[in-house]
Amino acid sequence: MVSIIVGIMVNTISLLALPSVVYLLWCLVSKAWVWAWSTSRTLPTEAQRKLPLPPGSMGYPYIGETFQLYSKNPNIFFALKQKRYGAIFKTHILGCPCVMLSSPEAAKFVLVTKAQLFKPTFPASKERMLGRQAIFFQQGDYHARLRRLVLRAFMPDAIRSTVADIETVALTTLSSWDGRMVNTFKEMKTYAFNVALLSIFGKDEIGHIEELKQCYYTLEKGYNSMPINLPGTLFHKAMKARKQLGEIVAKILASRRESKVQANDLLASFMEDREALTDAQIADNIIGVIFAARDTTASVLTWIVKYLGEYPGVLQAVREEQEEIMRIKEMGQDKNDVDKCLTWADTKKMPMTSRVIQETMRVASILSFTFREAVEDVEFEGYLIPKGWKVLPLFRNIHHSPDNFPDPEKFDPSRFEKSPKPNTYMPFGNGTHSCPGNELAKLEMLVLLHHLTTRYRWSLSGTESGIQFGPFALPLNGLPIRFFRKTSRNNG
Ligand code: HEM
């Protein structure tokens, strides 16, 4: 999802990429007139006359502080601002006045308690590309209805029966890694994509999947390009692929209707809605869920591989936990595990691995922040957040504050032996738009880690330091690594 959320910033995918810079300039120029128009025409409201704006600087006319943000790792910009101005500050980015918030209370205010005053906000080109009727862009009744349908397909009761199928996907993914130099992120994307497709269409839908994947790759290539819809541009190709994706989903829907099979995947959940979603609504939401599910999960898995490589003691503890599960299954102590496949119950016996996932999501904070827009003038802690301003809860700052997590830069899974303080840990967001796929994400990570740690070994070359944004925080170059299959279980 975060591809979408961070859509505005995605233009900076690689801080060094020239096309990004060109696009950035394009954004600025195109937004500048809106800024000039709005600042010259809008009269201050009653609230605006009485309350001060948060501290901070709005930078230069038109361009604001866009270059300060994008000329370095954006997280450095956020941390410096917080140090200088405190937990709430204003700035001006990509033609938009913004308020950034880095306290748990402020994030809760925007995402939970007063969520109705802050609507999701995205660049129009991203909405067009994913589909305007997708869940992320909605508020109110239609949003609540979509959320119910998505949650119905991804809650524990619905996904517990898919563990064996996810395991098959994990084993297929890993089988090609032995001895090969792999780009970890790329491989994890393939895994997360296949699990997403499984949970959306079920395991029997194979007819249109290859075609769907090809179109999706074209869409992906154009997602961060300049939104110029002229023949030959990446954007144009992506929009064409988007149209084809809608047609493919329509074909799958038609064959599902004809076959009348009973399923409990996301497609079935959408099709069974009593108020009947249109085919276009279903397509927008299916494409949206693929987007939300793939790169997020793949980024977190890539960071986990990196941290396990850097902390052999932690890797050993995870490996022992996973080998114990394997050992019990092989000895047949667990009478229910006739075929030795992983079960939902097995995934509940992985506390150490679960803490590694939690700590990775805290330290890496792949989604540094999210975007909202104030739908009216809002007062927060004596400051005015004016109507129309963007509001960014900074997840990463909250996850890296020593008030919330002592020694925050240290990778220490044991800190999750105790629950974090309320509203201080939000890798899956919070409130009305929080991640409905979080149970599936955790499950697929556990299943993959079970086989990765028990069957493979790998070591980092020492040159993998560095971070890139694509748009999620990611180890540099997607973490190229050589994995080796263990010849026997004792060959750790
Ligand atoms: C580790 C992996 C994942 C992370 C870190 C993650 C993170 C998030 C976050 C932070 C949000 C809320 C954004 C906001 O408030 O603006 C979100 C929303 C969402 N996520 Fe995830 N996500 C992950 C995996 C998944 C998966 C596997 C799925 C689906 C199978 C999924 C589906 C969605 C959807 C549909 C939304 C939008 C919900 C709404 O607008 O009501 N995510 N995700």
XYZ file of C-alpha atoms and ligand atoms in Angstrom:
535
model
C 0.000 0.000 0.000
C 2.670 2.205 0.844
C 3.712 2.517 -2.735
C 0.597 4.473 -3.021
C 0.793 6.396 0.161
C 4.250 7.507 -0.487
C 3.274 8.090 -4.064
C 4.139 11.757 -3.923
C 7.594 10.928 -2.696
C 8.046 8.065 -5.015
C 9.342 10.471 -7.569
C 12.475 10.328 -5.539
C 12.730 6.611 -5.703
C 16.404 6.775 -6.078
C 17.747 9.991 -4.767
C 20.275 9.971 -7.537
C 18.008 9.133 -10.431
C 17.861 11.868 -13.011
C 14.324 11.122 -14.179
C 13.182 11.609 -10.613
C 14.721 15.021 -10.472
C 13.088 15.988 -13.750
C 9.782 14.751 -12.468
C 10.283 16.631 -9.236
C 10.788 19.842 -11.165
C 7.754 19.055 -13.237
C 5.685 18.589 -10.077
C 6.895 21.840 -8.662
C 6.115 23.846 -11.743
C 2.688 22.320 -12.142
C 1.845 22.813 -8.499
C 3.244 26.295 -8.201
C 0.257 28.027 -9.715
C -2.084 26.190 -7.336
C -0.020 27.404 -4.426
C 0.132 30.979 -5.690
C -3.587 30.945 -6.415
C -4.607 29.516 -3.075
C -2.391 31.743 -0.975
C -3.564 34.880 -2.745
C -7.283 34.072 -2.778
C -7.998 32.419 0.591
C -9.161 34.663 3.398
C -8.199 33.564 6.917
C -10.973 31.828 8.841
C -11.911 32.638 12.457
C -9.699 29.791 13.728
C -6.823 30.878 11.517
C -6.963 34.373 13.004
C -6.854 33.058 16.578
C -4.462 30.109 16.593
C -0.775 30.019 15.660
C 0.525 27.612 13.040
C 2.990 24.985 14.314
C 6.656 26.075 14.374
C 8.821 25.336 11.362
C 9.914 26.823 8.115
C 8.080 26.912 4.794
C 11.306 27.306 2.789
C 11.423 29.173 -0.498
C 8.357 30.415 -2.361
C 6.846 27.655 -4.500
C 9.512 25.032 -3.909
C 9.274 25.158 -0.125
C 11.710 22.667 1.402
C 11.381 20.042 -1.294
C 15.071 20.017 -2.133
C 16.152 19.824 1.516
C 13.932 16.775 1.883
C 14.995 15.029 -1.291
C 18.655 15.901 -1.468
C 19.361 13.436 1.332
C 17.795 10.480 3.032
C 14.301 11.823 3.930
C 14.648 10.339 7.405
C 17.515 12.719 8.145
C 15.285 15.642 7.206
C 12.526 14.442 9.552
C 14.926 13.808 12.437
C 16.594 17.238 12.075
C 13.257 19.025 11.968
C 11.998 17.207 15.019
C 15.162 18.076 16.924
C 14.784 21.732 15.999
C 11.037 22.305 16.358
C 9.665 19.454 18.461
C 6.991 16.852 17.799
C 4.815 19.022 15.566
C 6.192 21.243 12.834
C 5.170 22.755 9.535
C 6.952 22.642 6.208
C 6.184 22.949 2.492
C 6.859 20.030 0.174
C 6.075 19.474 -3.522
C 3.775 22.447 -3.676
C 1.828 21.454 -0.545
C 1.880 23.056 2.893
C 2.306 20.228 5.408
C 2.201 19.563 9.131
C 4.422 16.716 10.284
C 3.714 14.936 13.553
C 6.094 12.725 15.454
C 4.422 11.937 18.781
C 2.275 8.843 19.435
C -0.547 11.099 20.687
C -0.530 13.170 17.500
C -0.528 10.072 15.280
C -3.449 8.671 17.261
C -5.325 11.977 16.956
C -4.991 11.986 13.150
C -5.415 8.282 12.429
C -7.843 7.170 15.126
C -9.617 9.684 17.384
C -10.267 12.401 14.806
C -9.808 10.292 11.678
C -12.957 11.792 10.153
C -11.217 15.199 10.004
C -8.321 13.837 7.929
C -8.947 12.205 4.587
C -6.513 9.996 2.653
C -4.813 11.949 -0.099
C -2.934 10.835 -3.197
C -1.716 12.331 -6.452
C -4.441 12.055 -9.109
C -2.158 10.084 -11.446
C -1.693 7.360 -8.812
C -5.439 7.140 -8.262
C -5.997 6.754 -11.991
C -3.378 4.085 -12.267
C -4.586 1.928 -9.411
C -8.260 2.654 -9.829
C -10.281 5.435 -8.259
C -12.622 3.054 -6.459
C -9.858 1.273 -4.528
C -10.081 1.141 -0.744
C -7.153 3.495 0.018
C -8.816 6.534 -1.508
C -12.156 6.131 0.293
C -13.838 7.384 3.419
C -17.249 6.769 4.999
C -19.723 4.000 4.139
C -18.109 2.760 0.930
C -14.746 2.501 2.703
C -16.280 0.640 5.667
C -17.980 -1.785 3.302
C -14.785 -2.535 1.380
C -12.866 -2.962 4.607
C -15.350 -5.540 5.883
C -14.932 -7.525 2.670
C -11.143 -7.353 2.707
C -10.909 -8.250 6.391
C -13.264 -11.191 5.880
C -10.743 -12.694 3.447
C -7.604 -11.950 5.481
C -8.596 -12.539 9.096
C -7.001 -15.527 10.886
C -10.026 -17.808 10.411
C -9.942 -17.268 6.666
C -6.191 -17.692 6.137
C -5.437 -20.530 8.562
C -6.394 -23.100 5.936
C -3.933 -21.633 3.419
C -0.728 -22.375 5.351
C 0.128 -25.474 3.291
C -0.379 -23.610 0.012
C 1.750 -20.693 1.194
C 4.385 -23.231 2.202
C 4.394 -24.647 -1.334
C 4.960 -21.128 -2.697
C 7.813 -20.610 -0.198
C 9.508 -23.890 -1.122
C 9.222 -23.159 -4.837
C 10.748 -19.709 -4.312
C 13.637 -21.038 -2.250
C 14.362 -23.993 -4.524
C 16.054 -21.794 -7.111
C 18.368 -20.039 -4.657
C 20.984 -22.730 -4.006
C 24.473 -21.461 -4.832
C 23.128 -18.604 -6.892
C 23.716 -14.897 -6.347
C 20.189 -13.588 -5.888
C 18.758 -10.141 -5.514
C 16.974 -10.720 -2.228
C 14.330 -8.024 -2.729
C 13.503 -9.227 -6.235
C 13.070 -12.806 -5.014
C 10.959 -11.695 -2.067
C 8.774 -9.688 -4.444
C 8.123 -12.831 -6.475
C 7.226 -14.696 -3.291
C 4.929 -11.962 -1.943
C 3.295 -11.574 -5.372
C 2.511 -15.291 -5.588
C 1.133 -15.383 -2.044
C -1.021 -12.320 -2.783
C -2.396 -13.952 -5.952
C -3.101 -17.139 -4.016
C -5.038 -15.288 -1.356
C -6.965 -13.236 -3.921
C -7.822 -15.866 -6.548
C -7.206 -19.186 -4.781
C -4.799 -21.890 -5.936
C -6.922 -23.155 -8.817
C -6.970 -19.968 -10.822
C -4.062 -20.535 -13.154
C -5.610 -19.723 -16.523
C -5.103 -15.969 -16.516
C -2.375 -15.558 -13.920
C 0.615 -15.341 -16.275
C -1.104 -12.704 -18.403
C -2.059 -10.793 -15.258
C 1.532 -10.863 -14.004
C 2.913 -9.518 -17.285
C 0.454 -6.612 -17.291
C 1.213 -5.912 -13.670
C 4.961 -5.651 -14.379
C 4.248 -3.081 -17.103
C 2.027 -1.146 -14.708
C 4.763 -1.222 -12.105
C 7.373 0.162 -14.504
C 5.245 3.197 -15.258
C 3.967 3.790 -11.756
C 6.712 6.209 -10.825
C 7.141 7.798 -14.214
C 6.092 11.284 -15.223
C 2.325 11.212 -15.721
C 2.423 12.117 -19.408
C -0.093 10.042 -21.260
C 1.453 10.097 -24.749
C 2.178 7.018 -26.878
C 5.626 5.618 -26.083
C 5.869 6.933 -22.528
C 6.114 4.543 -19.590
C 3.036 6.185 -18.145
C 1.038 5.518 -21.298
C 2.138 1.869 -21.333
C 1.212 1.558 -17.683
C -2.247 3.015 -18.264
C -2.762 0.573 -21.127
C -1.646 -2.300 -18.900
C -4.022 -1.041 -16.229
C -6.912 -1.274 -18.674
C -5.882 -4.801 -19.616
C -5.667 -5.773 -15.956
C -9.292 -4.686 -15.545
C -10.224 -6.889 -18.505
C -8.343 -9.874 -17.094
C -10.083 -9.530 -13.742
C -13.409 -9.325 -15.604
C -12.591 -12.604 -17.405
C -11.701 -14.312 -14.112
C -14.932 -13.007 -12.584
C -16.954 -14.349 -15.490
C -15.437 -17.823 -15.278
C -15.897 -17.886 -11.489
C -19.562 -16.978 -11.913
C -20.003 -19.694 -14.498
C -18.265 -22.404 -12.501
C -20.136 -21.482 -9.299
C -17.264 -22.823 -7.160
C -17.347 -22.031 -3.475
C -14.165 -20.305 -2.346
C -13.006 -18.276 0.607
C -10.504 -16.043 -1.133
C -10.701 -12.264 -1.605
C -12.432 -12.560 -4.970
C -15.202 -14.642 -3.384
C -15.542 -12.132 -0.570
C -15.989 -9.281 -3.076
C -18.420 -11.307 -5.191
C -20.567 -12.258 -2.246
C -21.225 -8.716 -1.116
C -24.964 -8.347 -0.668
C -25.002 -4.883 -2.210
C -23.021 -6.249 -5.179
C -19.873 -4.408 -6.143
C -19.499 -3.666 -9.848
C -16.789 -5.467 -11.832
C -14.865 -2.190 -12.044
C -14.983 -1.770 -8.254
C -13.757 -5.340 -7.788
C -10.918 -4.830 -10.300
C -9.777 -1.571 -8.673
C -9.642 -3.231 -5.291
C -7.919 -6.384 -6.436
C -5.191 -4.430 -8.199
C -4.950 -2.192 -5.133
C -4.498 -5.149 -2.791
C -1.733 -6.610 -4.955
C -0.018 -3.248 -4.769
C -0.462 -3.061 -1.019
C 0.685 -6.601 -0.395
C 3.756 -7.147 -2.508
C 6.554 -4.621 -2.039
C 5.744 -4.030 1.628
C 6.122 -7.663 2.614
C 9.118 -8.103 0.306
C 10.921 -5.095 1.849
C 10.422 -6.389 5.383
C 11.656 -9.873 4.412
C 14.744 -8.351 2.783
C 15.561 -6.441 5.970
C 15.074 -9.608 8.023
C 17.625 -11.472 5.887
C 20.028 -8.580 6.395
C 19.570 -8.384 10.169
C 19.799 -12.152 10.609
C 23.038 -12.034 8.629
C 24.392 -9.273 10.857
C 23.348 -10.827 14.176
C 24.475 -14.494 14.218
C 23.236 -14.937 17.812
C 19.730 -13.928 16.784
C 19.888 -16.149 13.694
C 20.978 -19.087 15.860
C 18.029 -18.548 18.237
C 15.583 -18.389 15.316
C 17.134 -21.470 13.729
C 16.874 -23.437 16.965
C 13.227 -22.472 17.345
C 12.455 -23.545 13.786
C 14.489 -26.762 13.971
C 12.608 -27.741 17.099
C 9.328 -27.411 15.210
C 10.802 -29.515 12.412
C 12.157 -32.100 14.838
C 8.817 -32.580 16.555
C 7.098 -33.018 13.214
C 9.679 -35.531 12.000
C 9.450 -37.572 15.174
C 5.711 -37.610 14.719
C 5.187 -36.359 18.277
C 2.467 -34.154 17.001
C -0.074 -36.742 15.892
C -2.030 -34.232 13.809
C 0.898 -33.499 11.534
C 0.536 -36.581 9.399
C 2.058 -35.099 6.275
C 4.716 -32.921 7.961
C 3.370 -29.758 6.358
C 3.479 -26.626 8.449
C 0.189 -25.847 10.146
C -1.387 -22.723 11.553
C -0.676 -24.149 15.034
C 3.045 -24.434 14.164
C 3.157 -20.758 13.262
C 1.883 -19.967 16.755
C 4.944 -21.697 18.241
C 7.427 -19.190 16.806
C 7.763 -16.435 19.446
C 11.433 -15.715 18.746
C 10.897 -15.483 14.972
C 7.852 -13.284 15.560
C 9.922 -10.906 17.698
C 12.538 -10.707 14.928
C 9.773 -9.693 12.519
C 8.463 -7.094 14.987
C 11.883 -5.601 15.663
C 12.734 -5.530 11.958
C 9.537 -3.610 11.230
C 10.421 -1.137 13.989
C 14.061 -0.539 13.058
C 13.539 -0.552 9.289
C 10.186 1.304 9.438
C 9.761 0.670 5.731
C 6.873 3.105 5.665
C 8.411 6.205 7.245
C 5.105 8.081 7.308
C 1.649 8.266 5.808
C -0.347 11.114 4.271
C -3.668 12.655 5.194
C -5.313 15.995 4.381
C -7.252 18.153 6.871
C -10.873 18.416 5.670
C -11.483 21.451 7.901
C -9.475 23.726 10.191
C -8.345 21.562 13.103
C -6.862 22.575 16.436
C -4.179 20.323 17.880
C -2.308 21.167 21.102
C -2.984 24.870 20.652
C -1.853 24.927 17.021
C -3.895 25.332 13.887
C -3.802 22.703 11.168
C -5.499 24.606 8.334
C -8.050 22.995 6.036
C -6.407 21.551 2.905
C -2.960 21.124 4.471
C -1.293 17.741 4.239
C -0.746 15.991 7.553
C 2.009 13.408 7.924
C 2.246 11.157 10.997
C 5.925 10.162 11.054
C 5.951 6.463 11.979
C 9.690 6.201 11.763
C 10.344 9.021 14.226
C 7.933 7.402 16.690
C 9.609 4.009 16.271
C 13.039 5.577 16.735
C 12.286 7.748 19.753
C 14.205 6.752 22.919
C 11.066 7.688 24.903
C 9.238 4.823 23.233
C 12.090 2.363 22.597
C 15.266 2.670 24.719
C 18.481 2.566 22.678
C 16.336 2.820 19.542
C 19.043 2.270 16.925
C 19.940 -1.114 18.395
C 18.429 -4.196 16.735
C 17.150 -6.080 19.766
C 14.198 -8.436 19.268
C 14.042 -9.142 23.014
C 12.517 -5.699 23.561
C 9.268 -7.199 22.258
C 9.120 -9.678 25.142
C 7.112 -6.828 26.669
C 4.321 -5.108 24.711
C 5.231 -1.623 23.510
C 3.449 1.385 25.017
C 0.081 2.120 23.359
C 0.281 3.900 19.985
C 4.076 3.767 19.845
C 4.342 0.842 17.435
C 2.529 1.204 14.113
C 4.210 -0.786 11.336
C 0.732 -1.571 10.021
C -0.658 1.908 10.645
C -3.479 2.643 13.069
C -7.211 3.310 12.982
C -9.661 3.247 10.087
C -7.099 2.679 7.328
C -4.731 0.374 9.229
C -3.497 -2.656 7.320
C -6.175 -5.345 6.863
C -3.513 -7.701 5.446
C -1.307 -7.740 8.552
C -2.168 -11.320 9.605
C -1.415 -12.639 6.135
C 1.828 -10.649 5.986
C 3.004 -12.107 9.317
C 1.982 -15.623 8.311
C 3.812 -15.589 4.990
C 6.942 -14.174 6.623
C 6.926 -16.906 9.291
C 6.462 -19.667 6.727
C 9.306 -18.424 4.547
C 11.617 -17.905 7.525
C 10.944 -21.443 8.756
C 12.375 -22.933 5.573
C 15.028 -20.284 4.985
C 16.615 -20.682 8.411
C 16.383 -24.467 8.578
C 17.535 -25.212 5.025
C 19.861 -22.379 3.988
C 22.832 -20.413 5.135
C 24.124 -17.135 3.826
C 26.575 -14.471 4.807
C 26.655 -10.792 4.053
C 29.595 -9.561 2.041
C 30.106 -6.507 4.211
C 29.356 -4.128 1.373
C 25.615 -4.177 1.850
C 25.377 -1.121 4.037
C 23.282 1.754 2.785
C 19.644 2.334 2.204
C 17.490 3.246 -0.750
C 13.847 4.209 -1.111
C 11.809 2.379 -3.653
C 9.599 3.922 -2.177
C 9.967 1.783 0.908
C 13.192 1.859 2.814
C 15.274 -0.989 1.407
C 18.853 -2.288 1.822
C 20.971 -0.855 -0.976
C 20.530 -2.563 -4.371
C 17.960 -4.945 -2.960
C 20.595 -6.905 -0.991
C 22.371 -9.195 -3.466
C 23.410 -12.377 -1.605
C 24.539 -15.917 -2.326
C 22.522 -18.544 -0.459
C 23.685 -22.143 0.088
C 21.480 -25.052 0.836
C 22.639 -26.957 3.899
C 23.692 -30.465 2.985
C 22.573 -31.864 6.317
C 20.675 -30.228 9.141
C 23.772 -30.161 11.316
C 25.719 -28.221 8.774
C 24.705 -24.852 10.175
C 4.804 -6.331 6.095
C 3.910 -6.033 5.178
C 2.964 -4.863 5.243
C 3.123 -3.635 5.814
C 4.326 -3.110 6.587
C 1.899 -2.891 5.570
C 1.653 -1.602 6.033
C 0.460 -0.931 5.861
C 0.151 0.346 6.442
C 1.071 1.148 7.343
C -1.099 0.680 6.050
C -1.887 1.927 6.477
C -1.545 3.117 5.659
C -2.267 4.372 6.095
O -2.820 4.468 7.192
O -2.266 5.321 5.306
C -1.591 -0.373 5.196
C -2.817 -0.372 4.571
C -3.268 -1.390 3.760
N -2.654 -2.617 3.556
Fe -0.870 -3.193 4.275
N 1.050 -3.668 4.834
C 1.655 -4.886 4.616
C 1.131 -5.975 3.944
C -0.131 -6.025 3.389
C -0.720 -7.191 2.776
C -0.045 -8.571 2.702
C -1.946 -6.807 2.320
C -3.016 -7.620 1.612
C -3.004 -8.899 1.473
C -2.140 -5.412 2.644
C -3.251 -4.670 2.339
C -3.464 -3.361 2.737
C -4.636 -2.592 2.362
C -5.777 -3.054 1.454
C -4.510 -1.347 3.005
C -5.486 -0.161 2.915
C -6.485 -0.216 4.044
C -7.460 0.933 4.045
O -7.240 1.953 3.373
O -8.478 0.796 4.739
N -1.022 -4.968 3.298
N -0.618 -1.341 5.103
